[in-house]
Amino acid sequence: MDLPLDIKNYLEELLSGYKLSTLKEASFSIVNEYLKDNKSSSIIDDDLKAKVYAVTRMPATFKAASEVLENTFKIYNPNISSALDIGAGLGAASLALNELKEVNHIDLYEKESAMRRLGSSIYKEYPFNYKEFDITKDEILNKYDLVMASYMFNEIDSSLYKECINKMYNATNDLVVVIEPGTPKGYNIIQTIKNELLKLGMHIVAPCPHESNCPMKDRDWCHFATRIQRSKLHKALKEGEAPFEDEKFSYIVMSKIGTKRCSSRILRHPIINKGMIRLTVCNKDDIKEIEIRKNHPDYKVIKKLKVGDSF
């Protein structure tokens, strides 16, 4: 799922009038800050950086969140009348949810004032409510059917994870959704969150087909990817030639109520040969390599599946 046309048009006009050199400087400043082990307390600290972030990152984070929520709702599809997006940034995850579900009320909690200002401008016609909030310091006073955090935990100190996880758990009536970059660090964060929420009595909905220890071994880690088409400005700001980029992400979705989950999850891009499909899947027993031949009754359906899909 791509960005809604109204949002895409808004982003295309967002940086008109700025010199390319000025935009590149802001873009490189953001990237360098995210690459640091010890990030500053304020990465997006002015309006220009917020705008550059919107153009360079929002399409990717929106599509990652879309795939996570789509995969979730194929398995477990409850009514969601209220949602909370913590560390919401420019609201990509909230936008993805809004495109997939009719949600009456979505609160977006964000500590950076530049992000709140731009987000409020982008979503004038959406049922979104921004609030100044820092999960490491502030308390969540309301309850929601779904509480999510995308690309947030990697920006806070690991010593605060447990406290933040408990806040999310206490704030939800049902679902907790967490998305992180598809890196070894992001994967480890997801494992920490998963284990803490399991201790609290929640159940895994996606992506895992089981609640045992992750079977990934050695230097491997569980992550998925989605492809995003780049605009000319996006390519210029990132100094890339390819017309697309692949956004890698790791995630966990857990429920207080639902216990449904898939039987298997595709972990690698399917290898399709003549009359045969080879899949790497995670199931309740382990990670396995399986072959689907043309005489399989669901061969045509399986041939259309991609990495990250349930099987």
C-alpha positions as a LaTeX table, in Angstrom:
\begin{tabular}{lrrr}
\hline
Residue & $x$ (\AA) & $y$ (\AA) & $z$ (\AA) \\
\hline
Met1 & 0.00 & 0.00 & 0.00 \\
Asp2 & 1.39 & 3.37 & $-1.05$ \\
Leu3 & 0.83 & 6.74 & 0.59 \\
Pro4 & $-2.64$ & 8.23 & $-0.04$ \\
Leu5 & $-2.63$ & 10.62 & $-2.99$ \\
Asp6 & $-3.44$ & 13.70 & $-0.88$ \\
Ile7 & $-0.48$ & 13.03 & 1.42 \\
Lys8 & 1.83 & 12.26 & $-1.50$ \\
Asn9 & 0.88 & 15.55 & $-3.19$ \\
Tyr10 & 1.42 & 17.43 & 0.06 \\
Leu11 & 4.92 & 16.00 & 0.45 \\
Glu12 & 5.83 & 16.82 & $-3.15$ \\
Glu13 & 5.18 & 20.51 & $-2.48$ \\
Leu14 & 6.72 & 20.56 & 0.97 \\
Leu15 & 10.29 & 21.43 & $-0.04$ \\
Ser16 & 9.64 & 23.70 & $-3.01$ \\
Gly17 & 11.64 & 26.91 & $-2.85$ \\
Tyr18 & 14.59 & 25.49 & $-0.92$ \\
Lys19 & 18.07 & 25.12 & $-2.40$ \\
Leu20 & 19.08 & 21.51 & $-2.96$ \\
Ser21 & 22.35 & 22.08 & $-1.08$ \\
Thr22 & 20.40 & 23.26 & 1.98 \\
Leu23 & 18.14 & 20.20 & 1.85 \\
Lys24 & 21.08 & 17.82 & 1.46 \\
Glu25 & 22.79 & 19.36 & 4.47 \\
Ala26 & 19.68 & 18.81 & 6.58 \\
Ser27 & 19.29 & 15.25 & 5.25 \\
Phe28 & 22.89 & 14.27 & 6.01 \\
Ser29 & 22.58 & 15.79 & 9.50 \\
Ile30 & 19.57 & 13.57 & 10.24 \\
Val31 & 21.25 & 10.43 & 8.89 \\
Asn32 & 24.46 & 11.06 & 10.83 \\
Glu33 & 22.53 & 11.58 & 14.06 \\
Tyr34 & 20.60 & 8.32 & 13.62 \\
Leu35 & 23.85 & 6.42 & 12.99 \\
Lys36 & 25.33 & 7.49 & 16.32 \\
Asp37 & 25.29 & 5.01 & 19.19 \\
Asn38 & 24.57 & 7.84 & 21.60 \\
Lys39 & 21.89 & 9.88 & 19.87 \\
Ser40 & 21.13 & 13.41 & 20.97 \\
Ser41 & 17.89 & 13.99 & 22.87 \\
Ser42 & 16.51 & 15.94 & 19.91 \\
Ile43 & 17.26 & 14.60 & 16.41 \\
Ile44 & 14.60 & 16.51 & 14.46 \\
Asp45 & 15.04 & 19.87 & 16.14 \\
Asp46 & 13.74 & 22.32 & 13.52 \\
Asp47 & 11.02 & 22.67 & 10.89 \\
Leu48 & 13.30 & 22.13 & 7.88 \\
Lys49 & 14.63 & 18.83 & 9.24 \\
Ala50 & 11.06 & 17.71 & 9.89 \\
Lys51 & 10.15 & 18.47 & 6.26 \\
Val52 & 13.22 & 16.68 & 4.90 \\
Tyr53 & 12.47 & 13.69 & 7.14 \\
Ala54 & 8.90 & 13.62 & 5.77 \\
Val55 & 10.11 & 13.41 & 2.17 \\
Thr56 & 12.98 & 10.96 & 2.73 \\
Arg57 & 11.57 & 8.62 & 5.38 \\
Met58 & 7.80 & 8.83 & 5.59 \\
Pro59 & 7.05 & 6.76 & 2.43 \\
Ala60 & 9.20 & 3.91 & 3.77 \\
Thr61 & 7.92 & 3.93 & 7.36 \\
Phe62 & 4.33 & 4.16 & 6.09 \\
Lys63 & 4.76 & 1.14 & 3.85 \\
Ala64 & 6.47 & $-0.90$ & 6.57 \\
Ala65 & 3.64 & $-0.10$ & 9.00 \\
Ser66 & 1.07 & $-0.94$ & 6.31 \\
Glu67 & 2.55 & $-4.39$ & 5.77 \\
Val68 & 2.74 & $-5.08$ & 9.50 \\
Leu69 & $-0.90$ & $-4.13$ & 10.04 \\
Glu70 & $-2.10$ & $-5.93$ & 6.90 \\
Asn71 & $-0.31$ & $-9.11$ & 8.02 \\
Thr72 & $-1.87$ & $-8.72$ & 11.47 \\
Phe73 & $-5.44$ & $-8.18$ & 10.32 \\
Lys74 & $-5.31$ & $-11.21$ & 8.03 \\
Ile75 & $-4.86$ & $-13.31$ & 11.15 \\
Tyr76 & $-6.62$ & $-11.39$ & 13.90 \\
Asn77 & $-9.05$ & $-8.63$ & 12.93 \\
Pro78 & $-10.74$ & $-7.04$ & 15.95 \\
Asn79 & $-12.82$ & $-3.88$ & 16.06 \\
Ile80 & $-10.56$ & $-0.94$ & 16.89 \\
Ser81 & $-12.36$ & 2.25 & 17.90 \\
Ser82 & $-9.36$ & 3.97 & 19.49 \\
Ala83 & $-5.59$ & 3.86 & 18.97 \\
Leu84 & $-2.46$ & 5.44 & 20.41 \\
Asp85 & 0.70 & 6.04 & 18.39 \\
Ile86 & 3.63 & 6.68 & 20.76 \\
Gly87 & 6.70 & 8.48 & 19.42 \\
Ala88 & 4.46 & 9.07 & 16.43 \\
Gly89 & 6.79 & 11.38 & 14.51 \\
Leu90 & 4.90 & 12.35 & 11.36 \\
Gly91 & 2.22 & 9.74 & 11.95 \\
Ala92 & 3.11 & 7.18 & 9.27 \\
Ala93 & 1.85 & 4.28 & 11.40 \\
Ser94 & $-1.36$ & 6.13 & 12.29 \\
Leu95 & $-1.93$ & 6.89 & 8.62 \\
Ala96 & $-1.45$ & 3.22 & 7.73 \\
Leu97 & $-3.95$ & 2.18 & 10.39 \\
Asn98 & $-6.44$ & 4.80 & 9.22 \\
Glu99 & $-6.21$ & 3.45 & 5.65 \\
Leu100 & $-6.95$ & $-0.10$ & 6.81 \\
Lys101 & $-9.49$ & 0.47 & 9.58 \\
Glu102 & $-12.27$ & 2.89 & 10.45 \\
Val103 & $-10.90$ & 4.14 & 13.76 \\
Asn104 & $-12.92$ & 6.78 & 15.57 \\
His105 & $-10.05$ & 8.30 & 17.50 \\
Ile106 & $-6.26$ & 8.18 & 17.08 \\
Asp107 & $-3.94$ & 10.00 & 19.50 \\
Leu108 & $-0.37$ & 10.73 & 18.38 \\
Tyr109 & 2.11 & 11.25 & 21.21 \\
Glu110 & 5.33 & 12.96 & 20.11 \\
Lys111 & 7.98 & 14.88 & 22.06 \\
Glu112 & 9.50 & 16.86 & 19.15 \\
Ser113 & 7.63 & 20.13 & 18.58 \\
Ala114 & 8.77 & 20.38 & 14.92 \\
Met115 & 7.27 & 16.98 & 14.19 \\
Arg116 & 4.01 & 17.85 & 15.93 \\
Arg117 & 3.70 & 21.11 & 14.00 \\
Leu118 & 4.27 & 19.48 & 10.63 \\
Gly119 & 2.13 & 16.45 & 11.45 \\
Ser120 & $-0.78$ & 18.66 & 12.51 \\
Ser121 & $-0.45$ & 20.54 & 9.21 \\
Ile122 & $-0.40$ & 17.34 & 7.15 \\
Tyr123 & $-3.44$ & 15.77 & 8.84 \\
Lys124 & $-5.94$ & 18.64 & 8.99 \\
Glu125 & $-8.65$ & 16.41 & 7.50 \\
Tyr126 & $-7.82$ & 13.29 & 9.54 \\
Pro127 & $-9.11$ & 12.13 & 12.96 \\
Phe128 & $-5.65$ & 12.55 & 14.49 \\
Asn129 & $-4.86$ & 14.37 & 17.74 \\
Tyr130 & $-1.25$ & 15.34 & 18.50 \\
Lys131 & $-0.04$ & 15.69 & 22.06 \\
Glu132 & 3.36 & 16.59 & 23.51 \\
Phe133 & 4.59 & 13.44 & 25.23 \\
Asp134 & 7.85 & 11.69 & 26.18 \\
Ile135 & 7.32 & 8.01 & 27.04 \\
Thr136 & 10.47 & 7.94 & 29.18 \\
Lys137 & 9.02 & 10.63 & 31.48 \\
Asp138 & 5.26 & 10.97 & 31.05 \\
Glu139 & 2.35 & 8.72 & 32.03 \\
Ile140 & $-0.40$ & 7.49 & 29.68 \\
Leu141 & $-3.72$ & 8.33 & 31.31 \\
Asn142 & $-6.20$ & 6.86 & 28.80 \\
Lys143 & $-6.94$ & 3.37 & 27.48 \\
Tyr144 & $-6.92$ & 2.35 & 23.81 \\
Asp145 & $-7.83$ & $-0.72$ & 21.78 \\
Leu146 & $-4.45$ & $-0.59$ & 20.03 \\
Val147 & $-1.17$ & 0.94 & 21.20 \\
Met148 & 1.74 & 1.11 & 18.75 \\
Ala149 & 5.27 & 2.44 & 18.53 \\
Ser150 & 7.22 & 2.47 & 15.27 \\
Tyr151 & 10.93 & 3.21 & 15.05 \\
Met152 & 10.90 & 4.58 & 18.60 \\
Phe153 & 12.65 & 2.13 & 20.95 \\
Asn154 & 15.94 & 2.37 & 19.02 \\
Glu155 & 16.02 & 6.06 & 19.99 \\
Ile156 & 15.78 & 5.56 & 23.75 \\
Asp157 & 18.18 & 4.06 & 26.29 \\
Ser158 & 17.80 & 0.31 & 26.73 \\
Ser159 & 17.67 & 0.74 & 30.52 \\
Leu160 & 14.24 & 2.35 & 30.02 \\
Tyr161 & 12.74 & $-0.37$ & 27.81 \\
Lys162 & 10.98 & $-2.30$ & 30.55 \\
Glu163 & 9.29 & 0.79 & 31.97 \\
Cys164 & 8.15 & 1.89 & 28.50 \\
Ile165 & 6.87 & $-1.60$ & 27.65 \\
Asn166 & 4.83 & $-1.64$ & 30.85 \\
Lys167 & 3.30 & 1.71 & 29.97 \\
Met168 & 2.22 & 0.37 & 26.58 \\
Tyr169 & 0.82 & $-2.80$ & 28.17 \\
Asn170 & $-1.20$ & $-0.87$ & 30.74 \\
Ala171 & $-2.56$ & 1.52 & 28.10 \\
Thr172 & $-4.01$ & $-1.11$ & 25.75 \\
Asn173 & $-7.29$ & $-2.98$ & 25.90 \\
Asp174 & $-5.99$ & $-5.51$ & 23.40 \\
Leu175 & $-3.18$ & $-4.96$ & 20.88 \\
Val176 & 0.43 & $-3.77$ & 21.15 \\
Val177 & 2.30 & $-3.21$ & 17.87 \\
Val178 & 6.02 & $-2.39$ & 17.77 \\
Ile179 & 8.09 & $-1.87$ & 14.61 \\
Glu180 & 11.84 & $-1.33$ & 14.52 \\
Pro181 & 14.52 & $-1.16$ & 11.81 \\
Gly182 & 15.34 & $-4.57$ & 10.30 \\
Thr183 & 18.84 & $-4.60$ & 11.76 \\
Pro184 & 20.41 & $-6.90$ & 14.37 \\
Lys185 & 19.81 & $-4.15$ & 16.94 \\
Gly186 & 16.19 & $-3.72$ & 15.86 \\
Tyr187 & 15.65 & $-7.48$ & 16.02 \\
Asn188 & 17.12 & $-7.65$ & 19.52 \\
Ile189 & 14.84 & $-4.83$ & 20.66 \\
Ile190 & 11.84 & $-6.72$ & 19.31 \\
Gln191 & 12.93 & $-9.87$ & 21.14 \\
Thr192 & 13.19 & $-7.92$ & 24.39 \\
Ile193 & 9.71 & $-6.45$ & 23.94 \\
Lys194 & 8.23 & $-9.82$ & 22.97 \\
Asn195 & 9.68 & $-11.55$ & 26.04 \\
Glu196 & 8.53 & $-8.82$ & 28.42 \\
Leu197 & 4.98 & $-8.86$ & 27.05 \\
Leu198 & 4.85 & $-12.67$ & 27.20 \\
Lys199 & 5.74 & $-12.42$ & 30.91 \\
Leu200 & 2.81 & $-10.04$ & 31.32 \\
Gly201 & 0.46 & $-12.62$ & 29.81 \\
Met202 & 0.05 & $-11.30$ & 26.28 \\
His203 & $-0.09$ & $-13.58$ & 23.22 \\
Ile204 & 1.81 & $-13.27$ & 19.93 \\
Val205 & $-0.32$ & $-12.53$ & 16.86 \\
Ala206 & 2.42 & $-11.81$ & 14.30 \\
Pro207 & 4.88 & $-12.46$ & 12.81 \\
Cys208 & 5.84 & $-15.50$ & 14.90 \\
Pro209 & 3.85 & $-18.74$ & 14.46 \\
His210 & 4.75 & $-19.80$ & 18.03 \\
Glu211 & 5.64 & $-18.39$ & 21.46 \\
Ser212 & 8.88 & $-20.32$ & 21.93 \\
Asn213 & 12.38 & $-18.87$ & 21.73 \\
Cys214 & 13.26 & $-17.45$ & 18.32 \\
Pro215 & 14.95 & $-20.22$ & 16.25 \\
Met216 & 17.22 & $-17.77$ & 14.39 \\
Lys217 & 20.83 & $-18.88$ & 14.83 \\
Asp218 & 24.38 & $-17.60$ & 14.55 \\
Arg219 & 24.43 & $-14.11$ & 13.02 \\
Asp220 & 21.00 & $-14.30$ & 11.43 \\
Trp221 & 18.05 & $-12.22$ & 12.57 \\
Cys222 & 14.34 & $-12.06$ & 11.79 \\
His223 & 13.43 & $-9.17$ & 9.52 \\
Phe224 & 11.33 & $-8.41$ & 6.46 \\
Ala225 & 11.50 & $-5.91$ & 3.61 \\
Thr226 & 9.25 & $-3.79$ & 1.45 \\
Arg227 & 10.12 & $-1.88$ & $-1.73$ \\
Ile228 & 9.41 & 1.84 & $-2.15$ \\
Gln229 & 9.55 & 3.85 & $-5.35$ \\
Arg230 & 11.72 & 6.96 & $-5.05$ \\
Ser231 & 10.80 & 10.41 & $-6.31$ \\
Lys232 & 13.43 & 12.53 & $-8.11$ \\
Leu233 & 13.86 & 14.67 & $-5.01$ \\
His234 & 14.20 & 11.62 & $-2.81$ \\
Lys235 & 16.98 & 10.26 & $-5.03$ \\
Ala236 & 18.73 & 13.63 & $-5.05$ \\
Leu237 & 18.64 & 13.99 & $-1.27$ \\
Lys238 & 20.01 & 10.50 & $-0.73$ \\
Glu239 & 22.38 & 10.74 & $-3.71$ \\
Gly240 & 21.09 & 7.42 & $-5.02$ \\
Glu241 & 20.60 & 6.29 & $-8.60$ \\
Ala242 & 18.17 & 3.41 & $-8.09$ \\
Pro243 & 14.49 & 4.27 & $-8.68$ \\
Phe244 & 13.56 & 2.35 & $-5.52$ \\
Glu245 & 14.80 & 1.47 & $-2.06$ \\
Asp246 & 14.12 & $-1.52$ & 0.19 \\
Glu247 & 12.99 & $-0.77$ & 3.71 \\
Lys248 & 13.96 & $-3.54$ & 6.14 \\
Phe249 & 11.99 & $-3.88$ & 9.36 \\
Ser250 & 11.40 & $-6.16$ & 12.34 \\
Tyr251 & 8.17 & $-6.20$ & 14.31 \\
Ile252 & 5.99 & $-7.83$ & 16.93 \\
Val253 & 2.22 & $-7.72$ & 17.40 \\
Met254 & 0.75 & $-9.01$ & 20.66 \\
Ser255 & $-2.75$ & $-9.27$ & 22.08 \\
Lys256 & $-4.36$ & $-9.47$ & 25.50 \\
Ile257 & $-7.38$ & $-11.23$ & 23.98 \\
Gly258 & $-6.66$ & $-12.97$ & 20.68 \\
Thr259 & $-4.55$ & $-16.11$ & 20.47 \\
Lys260 & $-4.73$ & $-16.67$ & 16.71 \\
Arg261 & $-1.49$ & $-16.78$ & 14.75 \\
Cys262 & $-0.31$ & $-18.17$ & 11.42 \\
Ser263 & 1.00 & $-21.72$ & 11.07 \\
Ser264 & 4.09 & $-20.60$ & 9.11 \\
Arg265 & 5.78 & $-17.34$ & 8.05 \\
Ile266 & 7.91 & $-16.92$ & 4.93 \\
Leu267 & 11.33 & $-15.62$ & 5.98 \\
Arg268 & 13.18 & $-15.30$ & 2.67 \\
His269 & 12.29 & $-14.32$ & $-0.87$ \\
Pro270 & 10.71 & $-17.41$ & $-2.48$ \\
Ile271 & 12.87 & $-19.09$ & $-5.11$ \\
Ile272 & 10.69 & $-19.90$ & $-8.11$ \\
Asn273 & 11.93 & $-22.43$ & $-10.64$ \\
Lys274 & 10.05 & $-24.14$ & $-13.42$ \\
Gly275 & 7.29 & $-26.16$ & $-11.78$ \\
Met276 & 8.65 & $-25.71$ & $-8.23$ \\
Ile277 & 8.77 & $-23.09$ & $-5.47$ \\
Arg278 & 11.31 & $-23.26$ & $-2.66$ \\
Leu279 & 10.37 & $-21.51$ & 0.59 \\
Thr280 & 12.19 & $-20.78$ & 3.84 \\
Val281 & 9.55 & $-20.72$ & 6.55 \\
Cys282 & 9.35 & $-20.41$ & 10.30 \\
Asn283 & 6.73 & $-22.67$ & 11.88 \\
Lys284 & 5.92 & $-23.96$ & 15.37 \\
Asp285 & 8.79 & $-26.48$ & 15.23 \\
Asp286 & 11.73 & $-24.66$ & 13.62 \\
Ile287 & 12.93 & $-22.89$ & 10.48 \\
Lys288 & 12.51 & $-25.20$ & 7.50 \\
Glu289 & 13.15 & $-25.33$ & 3.77 \\
Ile290 & 10.13 & $-26.66$ & 1.89 \\
Glu291 & 9.39 & $-27.31$ & $-1.77$ \\
Ile292 & 6.01 & $-26.74$ & $-3.41$ \\
Arg293 & 5.58 & $-28.51$ & $-6.73$ \\
Lys294 & 3.20 & $-27.67$ & $-9.54$ \\
Asn295 & 0.82 & $-30.48$ & $-8.65$ \\
His296 & 0.15 & $-28.89$ & $-5.24$ \\
Pro297 & $-3.52$ & $-27.74$ & $-5.12$ \\
Asp298 & $-2.54$ & $-24.24$ & $-3.94$ \\
Tyr299 & 0.50 & $-23.83$ & $-6.21$ \\
Lys300 & $-0.84$ & $-20.75$ & $-8.04$ \\
Val301 & $-1.77$ & $-19.02$ & $-4.79$ \\
Ile302 & 1.57 & $-19.83$ & $-3.15$ \\
Lys303 & 3.45 & $-18.57$ & $-6.21$ \\
Lys304 & 2.11 & $-15.07$ & $-5.49$ \\
Leu305 & 3.35 & $-15.02$ & $-1.88$ \\
Lys306 & 6.32 & $-12.92$ & $-0.80$ \\
Val307 & 8.68 & $-12.67$ & 2.13 \\
Gly308 & 6.78 & $-11.85$ & 5.30 \\
Asp309 & 3.51 & $-13.46$ & 4.19 \\
Ser310 & 1.85 & $-16.12$ & 6.30 \\
Phe311 & 1.69 & $-19.58$ & 4.81 \\
\hline
\end{tabular}
